[in-house]
PDB file of C-alpha atoms in Angstrom:
ATOM      1  CA  MET A  16      66.246-289.723 -80.076  1.00 54.00           C
ATOM      2  CA  ILE A  17      64.912-286.656 -81.899  1.00 54.00           C
ATOM      3  CA  ARG A  18      65.524-288.393 -85.212  1.00 54.00           C
ATOM      4  CA  ARG A  19      63.419-291.414 -84.114  1.00 53.00           C
ATOM      5  CA  ARG A  20      60.538-289.182 -82.990  1.00 49.00           C
ATOM      6  CA  LEU A  21      60.639-287.213 -86.239  1.00 45.00           C
ATOM      7  CA  SER A  22      60.655-290.471 -88.218  1.00 51.00           C
ATOM      8  CA  ALA A  23      57.694-291.778 -86.184  1.00 49.00           C
ATOM      9  CA  VAL A  24      55.750-288.546 -86.733  1.00 44.00           C
ATOM     10  CA  LEU A  25      56.444-288.592 -90.474  1.00 46.00           C
ATOM     11  CA  LEU A  26      55.466-292.258 -90.716  1.00 48.00           C
ATOM     12  CA  ALA A  27      52.217-291.606 -88.820  1.00 47.00           C
ATOM     13  CA  ALA A  28      51.403-288.633 -91.051  1.00 47.00           C
ATOM     14  CA  ALA A  29      52.053-290.644 -94.213  1.00 47.00           C
ATOM     15  CA  THR A  30      49.956-293.553 -92.957  1.00 44.00           C
ATOM     16  CA  GLY A  31      47.110-291.247 -91.968  1.00 46.00           C
ATOM     17  CA  THR A  32      47.112-289.655 -95.415  1.00 41.00           C
ATOM     18  CA  THR A  33      46.984-293.083 -97.037  1.00 38.00           C
ATOM     19  CA  LEU A  34      44.083-294.152 -94.815  1.00 37.00           C
ATOM     20  CA  LEU A  35      42.130-290.978 -95.550  1.00 36.00           C
ATOM     21  CA  ALA A  36      42.576-291.485 -99.273  1.00 37.00           C
ATOM     22  CA  ALA A  37      41.096-294.988 -98.996  1.00 36.00           C
ATOM     23  CA  VAL A  38      37.848-293.843 -97.304  1.00 34.00           C
ATOM     24  CA  PRO A  39      34.970-293.870 -99.830  1.00 32.00           C
ATOM     25  CA  THR A  40      32.968-290.702-100.428  1.00 30.00           C
ATOM     26  CA  ALA A  41      29.238-290.361 -99.767  1.00 31.00           C
ATOM     27  CA  SER A  42      28.541-290.461-103.509  1.00 32.00           C
ATOM     28  CA  ALA A  43      30.225-293.827-104.002  1.00 34.00           C
ATOM     29  CA  ALA A  44      27.863-296.533-105.237  1.00 42.00           C
ATOM     30  CA  PRO A  45      26.311-298.765-104.155  1.00 46.00           C
ATOM     31  CA  THR A  46      24.938-296.984-101.154  1.00 53.00           C
ATOM     32  CA  LYS A  47      22.853-298.346 -98.302  1.00 65.00           C
ATOM     33  CA  ARG A  48      21.534-294.894 -97.355  1.00 77.00           C
ATOM     34  CA  CYS A  49      19.497-292.182 -98.962  1.00 84.00           C
ATOM     35  CA  TYR A  50      21.719-289.105 -99.006  1.00 84.00           C
ATOM     36  CA  ASP A  51      20.968-285.411 -99.393  1.00 85.00           C
ATOM     37  CA  ARG A  52      19.418-284.416-102.746  1.00 83.00           C
ATOM     38  CA  MET A  53      18.482-288.003-103.646  1.00 85.00           C
ATOM     39  CA  ALA A  54      15.320-289.980-103.846  1.00 88.00           C
ATOM     40  CA  CYS A  55      15.433-293.659-102.966  1.00 92.00           C
ATOM     41  CA  PHE A  56      13.276-296.688-103.596  1.00 94.00           C
ATOM     42  CA  TYR A  57      13.129-299.636-101.200  1.00 96.00           C
ATOM     43  CA  TYR A  58      12.262-303.234-101.970  1.00 97.00           C
ATOM     44  CA  ASN A  59      10.192-303.624 -98.773  1.00 97.00           C
ATOM     45  CA  SER A  60       7.718-301.420 -96.899  1.00 96.00           C
ATOM     46  CA  ASN A  61       8.841-298.874 -94.288  1.00 95.00           C
ATOM     47  CA  GLN A  62      12.148-298.128 -96.052  1.00 94.00           C
ATOM     48  CA  GLN A  63      13.466-301.659 -95.495  1.00 95.00           C
ATOM     49  CA  GLY A  64      15.255-304.120 -97.729  1.00 95.00           C
ATOM     50  CA  ALA A  65      17.380-303.305-100.766  1.00 96.00           C
ATOM     51  CA  ILE A  66      17.783-299.673-101.823  1.00 95.00           C
ATOM     52  CA  ALA A  67      17.982-297.977-105.221  1.00 93.00           C
ATOM     53  CA  THR A  68      19.076-294.358-105.418  1.00 89.00           C
ATOM     54  CA  ILE A  69      17.771-291.891-107.972  1.00 83.00           C
ATOM     55  CA  PHE A  70      19.862-288.792-108.689  1.00 74.00           C
ATOM     56  CA  ASN A  71      17.757-287.307-111.471  1.00 69.00           C
ATOM     57  CA  GLY A  72      14.070-287.257-112.239  1.00 69.00           C
ATOM     58  CA  GLY A  73      12.470-288.227-115.514  1.00 70.00           C
ATOM     59  CA  THR A  74      13.613-291.825-115.394  1.00 81.00           C
ATOM     60  CA  ASN A  75      12.019-295.014-116.630  1.00 89.00           C
ATOM     61  CA  LEU A  76      12.886-297.733-114.161  1.00 91.00           C
ATOM     62  CA  ASP A  77      13.195-300.651-116.600  1.00 89.00           C
ATOM     63  CA  HIS A  78      17.024-300.764-116.351  1.00 90.00           C
ATOM     64  CA  GLN A  79      17.423-299.778-112.686  1.00 91.00           C
ATOM     65  CA  ILE A  80      18.326-302.437-110.108  1.00 93.00           C
ATOM     66  CA  PHE A  81      18.443-302.420-106.327  1.00 95.00           C
ATOM     67  CA  SER A  82      22.007-302.006-105.059  1.00 93.00           C
ATOM     68  CA  PRO A  83      23.955-305.229-104.551  1.00 92.00           C
ATOM     69  CA  ASN A  84      24.395-306.343-100.949  1.00 91.00           C
ATOM     70  CA  SER A  85      21.928-303.748 -99.643  1.00 92.00           C
ATOM     71  CA  GLY A  86      19.383-306.182 -98.192  1.00 92.00           C
ATOM     72  CA  PRO A  87      16.522-308.429 -99.308  1.00 96.00           C
ATOM     73  CA  GLY A  88      15.750-307.710-102.953  1.00 96.00           C
ATOM     74  CA  SER A  89      19.275-306.626-103.883  1.00 95.00           C
ATOM     75  CA  ARG A  90      20.059-306.954-107.597  1.00 96.00           C
ATOM     76  CA  GLN A  91      16.319-307.179-108.420  1.00 96.00           C
ATOM     77  CA  LYS A  92      14.788-304.796-110.946  1.00 95.00           C
ATOM     78  CA  VAL A  93      13.335-301.638-109.389  1.00 94.00           C
ATOM     79  CA  GLU A  94      10.484-301.509-111.892  1.00 95.00           C
ATOM     80  CA  ASP A  95       7.421-303.208-110.399  1.00 96.00           C
ATOM     81  CA  ASN A  96       9.349-304.242-107.250  1.00 96.00           C
ATOM     82  CA  THR A  97       9.187-301.160-105.022  1.00 96.00           C
ATOM     83  CA  ALA A  98       7.176-300.957-101.797  1.00 97.00           C
ATOM     84  CA  SER A  99       8.398-297.706-100.173  1.00 96.00           C
ATOM     85  CA  TRP A 100      10.388-294.581-100.915  1.00 92.00           C
ATOM     86  CA  ASP A 101      12.304-291.717 -99.361  1.00 92.00           C
ATOM     87  CA  SER A 102      12.986-288.194-100.612  1.00 89.00           C
ATOM     88  CA  ARG A 103      16.029-286.319 -99.348  1.00 88.00           C
ATOM     89  CA  THR A 104      15.432-283.458-101.782  1.00 85.00           C
ATOM     90  CA  ARG A 105      15.280-279.947-100.370  1.00 85.00           C
ATOM     91  CA  ASN A 106      12.515-278.211-102.300  1.00 83.00           C
ATOM     92  CA  THR A 107      11.451-280.565-105.064  1.00 82.00           C
ATOM     93  CA  ALA A 108       8.505-282.920-104.946  1.00 85.00           C
ATOM     94  CA  PHE A 109       9.044-286.402-106.327  1.00 85.00           C
ATOM     95  CA  CYS A 110       6.500-288.529-108.199  1.00 88.00           C
ATOM     96  CA  VAL A 111       6.337-292.224-109.021  1.00 90.00           C
ATOM     97  CA  HIS A 112       4.135-293.320-111.915  1.00 92.00           C
ATOM     98  CA  ARG A 113       2.657-296.733-112.546  1.00 94.00           C
ATOM     99  CA  ASP A 114       3.505-296.691-116.248  1.00 94.00           C
ATOM    100  CA  ARG A 115       6.593-295.730-118.221  1.00 92.00           C
ATOM    101  CA  TRP A 116       7.030-292.219-119.595  1.00 90.00           C
ATOM    102  CA  TRP A 117       5.182-290.663-116.613  1.00 88.00           C
ATOM    103  CA  LYS A 118       1.792-292.087-117.514  1.00 89.00           C
ATOM    104  CA  GLY A 119      -0.975-293.593-115.428  1.00 90.00           C
ATOM    105  CA  PRO A 120      -1.689-293.158-111.717  1.00 90.00           C
ATOM    106  CA  TYR A 121       1.042-291.644-109.579  1.00 89.00           C
ATOM    107  CA  ASN A 122       2.049-291.013-105.969  1.00 88.00           C
ATOM    108  CA  SER A 123       3.737-287.785-104.937  1.00 88.00           C
ATOM    109  CA  LEU A 124       6.175-287.284-102.104  1.00 89.00           C
ATOM    110  CA  LYS A 125       7.066-283.973-100.475  1.00 90.00           C
ATOM    111  CA  PRO A 126      10.704-282.997 -99.979  1.00 89.00           C
ATOM    112  CA  GLN A 127      12.317-284.555 -96.880  1.00 91.00           C
ATOM    113  CA  ALA A 128       9.569-287.172 -96.514  1.00 92.00           C
ATOM    114  CA  ARG A 129       9.242-290.942 -96.653  1.00 93.00           C
ATOM    115  CA  LYS A 130       6.292-293.278 -97.009  1.00 94.00           C
ATOM    116  CA  ASN A 131       5.034-296.542 -98.413  1.00 96.00           C
ATOM    117  CA  LEU A 132       3.650-296.569-101.933  1.00 94.00           C
ATOM    118  CA  THR A 133      -0.147-296.703-102.106  1.00 93.00           C
ATOM    119  CA  SER A 134      -1.739-300.066-102.832  1.00 92.00           C
ATOM    120  CA  SER A 135      -2.369-299.041-106.463  1.00 91.00           C
ATOM    121  CA  LEU A 136       1.381-298.495-107.022  1.00 93.00           C
ATOM    122  CA  LYS A 137       3.057-300.926-104.627  1.00 94.00           C
ATOM    123  CA  ASN A 138       5.097-303.237-106.872  1.00 95.00           C
ATOM    124  CA  LYS A 139       3.524-301.495-109.890  1.00 95.00           C
ATOM    125  CA  ASN A 140       5.922-298.612-110.527  1.00 94.00           C
ATOM    126  CA  SER A 141       7.617-297.833-113.833  1.00 94.00           C
ATOM    127  CA  SER A 142       8.825-294.210-113.958  1.00 92.00           C
ATOM    128  CA  THR A 143       9.819-291.268-111.785  1.00 89.00           C
ATOM    129  CA  ASN A 144       9.771-287.508-112.142  1.00 86.00           C
ATOM    130  CA  TRP A 145      10.777-284.397-110.164  1.00 80.00           C
ATOM    131  CA  TYR A 146       8.386-281.485-109.719  1.00 73.00           C
ATOM    132  CA  PRO A 147      10.312-278.341-108.669  1.00 59.00           C
ATOM    133  CA  ARG A 148       8.704-275.809-106.367  1.00 41.00           C
ATOM    134  CA  HIS A 149       5.522-277.776-105.706  1.00 39.00           C
ATOM    135  CA  GLU A 150       5.415-277.476-101.940  1.00 40.00           C
ATOM    136  CA  GLY A 151       2.330-279.679-101.649  1.00 44.00           C
ATOM    137  CA  GLY A 152       4.151-282.700-103.048  1.00 43.00           C
ATOM    138  CA  GLY A 153       2.791-282.883-106.571  1.00 41.00           C
ATOM    139  CA  GLY A 154       1.296-280.331-108.831  1.00 44.00           C
ATOM    140  CA  HIS A 155       0.393-282.227-111.971  1.00 48.00           C
TER     141      HIS A 155
END
């Protein structure tokens, strides 16, 4: 009887370890959420539709795509297809520029904020950039 219980406990422990190992981490891609220290673009307004996550600033968006299976717009190019955004950064403002290489008009977003792109940049976005320690959400 004791041997059966011990075997059952060991089997349960081994199975639990196997199940825990199979659980994906928060950094696994593609993601359908905007996690801490990320900025995210959305295909539709109001943070709806497909999502694209940005881990580092200073990026041209010409090779970025919206995550597969993340909603309407998935697998589309991010460049010139973004309607809203979300910043989960802690103390860094985030900017989106109309043109590549951080040129042209831009929108800024404060840390821990989300909003729709302005009409001049909605579906006209080509590059991103971080701006550390600019509490007002910009600082160009």
